[in-house]
Amino acid sequence: MGRKTKGPSSSRSWDAVANWYIGWAGAEGSRHHRELAIPAAMRLLALGPGERLLDIGCGAGALAPSVIAAGAHYCGIDKSRRLIAHGRRHHGNEVPLLVGDAARLASSSSLRREGFDAASFLLSLQDIDPLEAALASARWALRPGGRLVILMTHPCFRIPRQSGWGWDEARGLRYRRMDRYLTPLDIPMQEYGRKGSRGRGTTRSYHRPLQSYVSALADAGFVIDALNEIPAPLPPGETRALRLSSEEFPLFLAIRALKHR
């Protein structure tokens, strides 16, 4: 079970599960990263040649190849030294990857205030706490008018341990079951990695209702100008009931917000 977040807590590094995560997703992301999350984020980022992007909570830098292909400059920062090390080995020296706290970007000697045209939280913000500090930190890094793109598991439909699929036999329908929604929750995830190994550990997910994200963005000085809800495609041949439910209950939510001048 999760519990309500409180006080000035701080999100954990993913060092304990870094080897498992890289084994599962690789340095260029899982299938959901490559097919859904990264294309959706890139559409909203709309990066032009020469623009600078800061990828906050970057992991091993899965977004980097797409940013570079767009002719933009990529810089990633993550709290996990092990994920950053994996990313450096994979991407090489041409991709700057920094170790640092998403909620304290100003403390990084490698970053400067208002040094970026755009910033992203690619499937990372739901694992970062406190939310308000992370958004204020992103604002610090963005130039006036800069854009912030948040792509996360949909907070209305995908709550760890508090939501799931059900089947209505009488109606022949798959439905989405929601146990809780409005209460913010600090949710310990399952253990990852092999039992007895040093690479076994847990992560935490921070559920917040949609209103918390909208309010926190406004309080941090951002204006939302785009919002996309992204369903997960099913392989061909699935039943109509499975296709319908997957199309109607999105997997990801993407938000673009602009920094006030």
CSV table of C-alpha atoms in Angstrom, one decimal:
chain,number,residue,atom,x,y,z
A,1,MET,CA,0.0,0.0,0.0
A,2,GLY,CA,1.0,3.6,-0.6
A,3,ARG,CA,0.9,6.4,1.9
A,4,LYS,CA,0.3,10.1,1.7
A,5,THR,CA,3.5,12.1,1.0
A,6,LYS,CA,4.4,14.6,3.6
A,7,GLY,CA,7.2,16.9,4.6
A,8,PRO,CA,10.4,17.8,2.7
A,9,SER,CA,11.1,14.3,1.5
A,10,SER,CA,13.6,13.6,-1.3
A,11,SER,CA,13.4,11.1,-4.1
A,12,ARG,CA,15.9,8.2,-4.1
A,13,SER,CA,18.6,7.4,-6.6
A,14,TRP,CA,18.0,4.4,-8.8
A,15,ASP,CA,21.5,3.1,-8.1
A,16,ALA,CA,20.2,-0.1,-6.4
A,17,VAL,CA,18.2,-1.1,-9.5
A,18,ALA,CA,20.4,0.4,-12.2
A,19,ASN,CA,21.8,-3.0,-13.5
A,20,TRP,CA,18.3,-4.5,-13.6
A,21,TYR,CA,16.9,-1.4,-15.4
A,22,ILE,CA,19.6,-1.3,-18.1
A,23,GLY,CA,19.1,-5.0,-18.6
A,24,TRP,CA,15.4,-4.4,-19.1
A,25,ALA,CA,15.3,-1.1,-21.0
A,26,GLY,CA,18.8,-0.6,-22.4
A,27,ALA,CA,20.4,2.8,-22.8
A,28,GLU,CA,18.0,3.8,-25.5
A,29,GLY,CA,14.8,2.8,-23.6
A,30,SER,CA,12.2,0.1,-23.6
A,31,ARG,CA,9.8,-0.6,-26.4
A,32,HIS,CA,7.3,1.8,-24.8
A,33,HIS,CA,10.1,4.5,-24.7
A,34,ARG,CA,11.0,4.0,-28.3
A,35,GLU,CA,7.5,3.6,-29.8
A,36,LEU,CA,5.4,5.9,-27.7
A,37,ALA,CA,7.1,8.1,-25.1
A,38,ILE,CA,10.1,9.4,-27.0
A,39,PRO,CA,8.1,10.3,-30.2
A,40,ALA,CA,5.4,12.0,-28.2
A,41,ALA,CA,7.9,14.0,-26.2
A,42,MET,CA,9.8,15.0,-29.3
A,43,ARG,CA,6.6,16.3,-31.0
A,44,LEU,CA,5.9,18.6,-28.0
A,45,LEU,CA,9.5,19.7,-27.6
A,46,ALA,CA,9.6,20.7,-31.3
A,47,LEU,CA,13.3,21.3,-31.1
A,48,GLY,CA,15.0,23.5,-33.7
A,49,PRO,CA,18.6,23.2,-34.9
A,50,GLY,CA,21.0,24.5,-32.3
A,51,GLU,CA,18.5,24.6,-29.4
A,52,ARG,CA,19.6,23.2,-26.0
A,53,LEU,CA,17.6,20.6,-24.1
A,54,LEU,CA,18.0,19.6,-20.5
A,55,ASP,CA,16.7,16.1,-19.8
A,56,ILE,CA,15.9,15.9,-16.1
A,57,GLY,CA,15.9,12.4,-14.5
A,58,CYS,CA,17.5,11.2,-17.8
A,59,GLY,CA,18.5,7.7,-16.6
A,60,ALA,CA,21.0,6.5,-19.2
A,61,GLY,CA,20.0,9.1,-21.8
A,62,ALA,CA,17.4,7.3,-23.9
A,63,LEU,CA,16.2,10.6,-25.3
A,64,ALA,CA,19.6,11.7,-26.5
A,65,PRO,CA,19.7,10.1,-30.0
A,66,SER,CA,16.4,11.7,-31.0
A,67,VAL,CA,17.5,15.1,-29.8
A,68,ILE,CA,20.8,14.9,-31.6
A,69,ALA,CA,19.0,13.7,-34.8
A,70,ALA,CA,16.9,16.9,-34.6
A,71,GLY,CA,20.0,19.0,-34.7
A,72,ALA,CA,19.7,20.1,-31.1
A,73,HIS,CA,22.1,19.9,-28.2
A,74,TYR,CA,21.4,17.4,-25.4
A,75,CYS,CA,22.3,17.4,-21.8
A,76,GLY,CA,21.0,14.9,-19.3
A,77,ILE,CA,21.1,14.9,-15.5
A,78,ASP,CA,20.2,12.1,-13.1
A,79,LYS,CA,20.7,11.2,-9.4
A,80,SER,CA,21.9,7.7,-10.2
A,81,ARG,CA,25.6,7.5,-10.7
A,82,ARG,CA,25.3,4.0,-12.1
A,83,LEU,CA,22.7,4.9,-14.7
A,84,ILE,CA,24.8,7.8,-15.8
A,85,ALA,CA,27.8,5.6,-16.0
A,86,HIS,CA,25.9,3.1,-18.2
A,87,GLY,CA,24.8,6.1,-20.4
A,88,ARG,CA,28.3,7.4,-20.8
A,89,ARG,CA,29.6,4.0,-21.9
A,90,HIS,CA,26.8,3.7,-24.4
A,91,HIS,CA,26.6,7.2,-25.9
A,92,GLY,CA,30.2,8.3,-25.6
A,93,ASN,CA,31.7,11.6,-24.7
A,94,GLU,CA,29.6,13.6,-27.2
A,95,VAL,CA,26.5,13.2,-25.0
A,96,PRO,CA,26.9,15.2,-21.7
A,97,LEU,CA,25.4,13.2,-18.8
A,98,LEU,CA,25.7,14.7,-15.3
A,99,VAL,CA,25.1,13.3,-11.8
A,100,GLY,CA,22.8,15.7,-9.9
A,101,ASP,CA,19.5,16.1,-8.1
A,102,ALA,CA,16.5,17.2,-10.1
A,103,ALA,CA,15.2,19.3,-7.2
A,104,ARG,CA,18.5,21.1,-6.9
A,105,LEU,CA,19.8,21.9,-10.4
A,106,ALA,CA,21.2,25.2,-9.3
A,107,SER,CA,23.8,23.3,-7.1
A,108,SER,CA,25.3,21.8,-10.2
A,109,SER,CA,28.5,23.6,-11.3
A,110,SER,CA,28.0,22.3,-14.9
A,111,LEU,CA,24.7,24.0,-15.4
A,112,ARG,CA,23.9,27.7,-15.6
A,113,ARG,CA,20.7,29.7,-14.9
A,114,GLU,CA,18.5,30.1,-18.0
A,115,GLY,CA,20.9,28.1,-20.1
A,116,PHE,CA,18.4,25.9,-21.9
A,117,ASP,CA,15.7,26.4,-24.5
A,118,ALA,CA,13.7,23.4,-23.4
A,119,ALA,CA,13.6,20.8,-20.6
A,120,SER,CA,12.0,17.4,-20.3
A,121,PHE,CA,10.9,15.0,-17.6
A,122,LEU,CA,10.6,11.8,-19.7
A,123,LEU,CA,8.9,9.1,-17.5
A,124,SER,CA,10.8,10.5,-14.5
A,125,LEU,CA,8.7,13.1,-12.7
A,126,GLN,CA,6.4,10.5,-11.1
A,127,ASP,CA,9.5,9.1,-9.4
A,128,ILE,CA,10.7,12.6,-8.1
A,129,ASP,CA,9.8,14.2,-4.9
A,130,PRO,CA,9.2,17.0,-3.9
A,131,LEU,CA,7.2,18.0,-7.1
A,132,GLU,CA,7.3,21.7,-6.4
A,133,ALA,CA,11.1,21.8,-6.0
A,134,ALA,CA,11.6,19.8,-9.2
A,135,LEU,CA,9.5,22.2,-11.2
A,136,ALA,CA,11.1,25.3,-9.7
A,137,SER,CA,14.4,23.8,-10.5
A,138,ALA,CA,13.4,23.2,-14.1
A,139,ARG,CA,12.2,26.9,-14.3
A,140,TRP,CA,15.7,27.9,-13.1
A,141,ALA,CA,17.3,26.1,-16.0
A,142,LEU,CA,15.0,27.5,-18.7
A,143,ARG,CA,15.4,30.8,-20.6
A,144,PRO,CA,12.4,33.1,-20.5
A,145,GLY,CA,9.7,31.6,-22.8
A,146,GLY,CA,11.4,28.2,-22.7
A,147,ARG,CA,9.3,25.1,-22.8
A,148,LEU,CA,9.0,22.2,-20.4
A,149,VAL,CA,7.6,18.8,-21.5
A,150,ILE,CA,6.5,16.3,-19.0
A,151,LEU,CA,5.7,12.8,-20.1
A,152,MET,CA,4.5,10.4,-17.4
A,153,THR,CA,2.3,7.4,-16.8
A,154,HIS,CA,-1.2,8.7,-16.8
A,155,PRO,CA,-2.0,9.8,-13.2
A,156,CYS,CA,-5.8,9.4,-13.7
A,157,PHE,CA,-5.7,5.7,-14.8
A,158,ARG,CA,-2.3,4.2,-14.0
A,159,ILE,CA,-1.8,4.3,-10.2
A,160,PRO,CA,0.7,1.6,-9.0
A,161,ARG,CA,-1.0,-0.9,-6.7
A,162,GLN,CA,-4.3,1.2,-6.8
A,163,SER,CA,-5.5,0.4,-10.3
A,164,GLY,CA,-5.8,-2.5,-12.7
A,165,TRP,CA,-7.8,-4.2,-15.4
A,166,GLY,CA,-11.0,-6.2,-14.7
A,167,TRP,CA,-13.3,-8.2,-16.9
A,168,ASP,CA,-17.1,-7.9,-17.0
A,169,GLU,CA,-18.2,-11.3,-18.2
A,170,ALA,CA,-21.9,-10.4,-18.7
A,171,ARG,CA,-21.1,-7.4,-21.0
A,172,GLY,CA,-17.9,-8.8,-22.6
A,173,LEU,CA,-16.0,-5.7,-21.6
A,174,ARG,CA,-12.6,-5.1,-20.1
A,175,TYR,CA,-12.7,-2.2,-17.6
A,176,ARG,CA,-10.2,-0.1,-15.7
A,177,ARG,CA,-10.5,-0.5,-11.9
A,178,MET,CA,-9.5,2.5,-9.8
A,179,ASP,CA,-9.2,2.0,-6.0
A,180,ARG,CA,-7.9,5.5,-5.1
A,181,TYR,CA,-7.1,8.7,-7.0
A,182,LEU,CA,-7.3,12.1,-5.2
A,183,THR,CA,-5.0,11.2,-2.3
A,184,PRO,CA,-1.3,11.8,-3.0
A,185,LEU,CA,0.6,8.5,-2.4
A,186,ASP,CA,4.2,7.5,-1.8
A,187,ILE,CA,4.2,4.0,-3.2
A,188,PRO,CA,7.0,1.5,-2.8
A,189,MET,CA,7.4,-0.6,-5.9
A,190,GLN,CA,8.2,-4.3,-6.2
A,191,GLU,CA,11.8,-5.4,-5.7
A,192,TYR,CA,13.8,-5.7,-8.9
A,193,GLY,CA,16.9,-7.8,-9.6
A,194,ARG,CA,18.0,-11.3,-8.7
A,195,LYS,CA,17.5,-12.4,-5.1
A,196,GLY,CA,20.7,-12.4,-3.1
A,197,SER,CA,22.5,-10.1,-5.5
A,198,ARG,CA,23.8,-6.7,-4.9
A,199,GLY,CA,21.8,-5.4,-7.8
A,200,ARG,CA,18.5,-6.0,-6.1
A,201,GLY,CA,16.5,-3.1,-4.7
A,202,THR,CA,13.3,-1.1,-4.8
A,203,THR,CA,12.1,2.3,-6.2
A,204,ARG,CA,9.3,4.6,-5.2
A,205,SER,CA,6.6,6.1,-7.3
A,206,TYR,CA,4.8,9.3,-6.2
A,207,HIS,CA,1.2,9.4,-7.3
A,208,ARG,CA,-0.5,12.8,-7.5
A,209,PRO,CA,-3.9,13.7,-9.0
A,210,LEU,CA,-3.9,15.8,-12.1
A,211,GLN,CA,-4.9,18.9,-10.3
A,212,SER,CA,-1.6,18.7,-8.3
A,213,TYR,CA,0.5,18.9,-11.5
A,214,VAL,CA,-1.6,21.7,-12.9
A,215,SER,CA,-1.4,23.8,-9.7
A,216,ALA,CA,2.3,23.1,-9.2
A,217,LEU,CA,3.1,24.2,-12.7
A,218,ALA,CA,1.1,27.4,-12.3
A,219,ASP,CA,2.8,28.1,-8.9
A,220,ALA,CA,6.2,27.6,-10.5
A,221,GLY,CA,5.5,30.2,-13.2
A,222,PHE,CA,4.5,27.9,-16.1
A,223,VAL,CA,1.5,28.1,-18.5
A,224,ILE,CA,0.3,24.9,-20.0
A,225,ASP,CA,-0.2,25.2,-23.8
A,226,ALA,CA,-0.5,21.5,-24.9
A,227,LEU,CA,-1.7,18.3,-23.4
A,228,ASN,CA,-1.8,14.8,-25.1
A,229,GLU,CA,-3.1,11.5,-23.8
A,230,ILE,CA,-1.4,8.5,-25.4
A,231,PRO,CA,-2.9,5.0,-25.5
A,232,ALA,CA,-0.8,1.8,-25.7
A,233,PRO,CA,-1.3,0.0,-29.0
A,234,LEU,CA,-2.2,-3.7,-29.0
A,235,PRO,CA,-0.7,-6.2,-31.4
A,236,PRO,CA,-3.0,-7.1,-34.4
A,237,GLY,CA,-5.5,-9.9,-33.8
A,238,GLU,CA,-6.5,-8.9,-30.3
A,239,THR,CA,-10.2,-9.0,-29.4
A,240,ARG,CA,-12.4,-6.0,-29.9
A,241,ALA,CA,-12.9,-5.6,-26.1
A,242,LEU,CA,-9.1,-5.5,-25.5
A,243,ARG,CA,-8.6,-3.0,-28.4
A,244,LEU,CA,-11.4,-0.8,-27.2
A,245,SER,CA,-10.2,-0.6,-23.6
A,246,SER,CA,-6.6,0.1,-24.6
A,247,GLU,CA,-7.8,2.9,-26.9
A,248,GLU,CA,-10.0,4.4,-24.2
A,249,PHE,CA,-7.7,4.4,-21.2
A,250,PRO,CA,-4.4,6.1,-22.1
A,251,LEU,CA,-1.1,4.8,-20.8
A,252,PHE,CA,0.8,8.1,-20.9
A,253,LEU,CA,0.0,11.8,-20.3
A,254,ALA,CA,2.2,14.4,-22.0
A,255,ILE,CA,2.1,18.1,-20.9
A,256,ARG,CA,3.9,21.1,-22.5
A,257,ALA,CA,4.2,24.2,-20.4
A,258,LEU,CA,5.9,27.6,-21.2
A,259,LYS,CA,8.0,29.6,-18.7
A,260,HIS,CA,6.6,33.1,-18.1
A,261,ARG,CA,8.9,35.8,-19.4
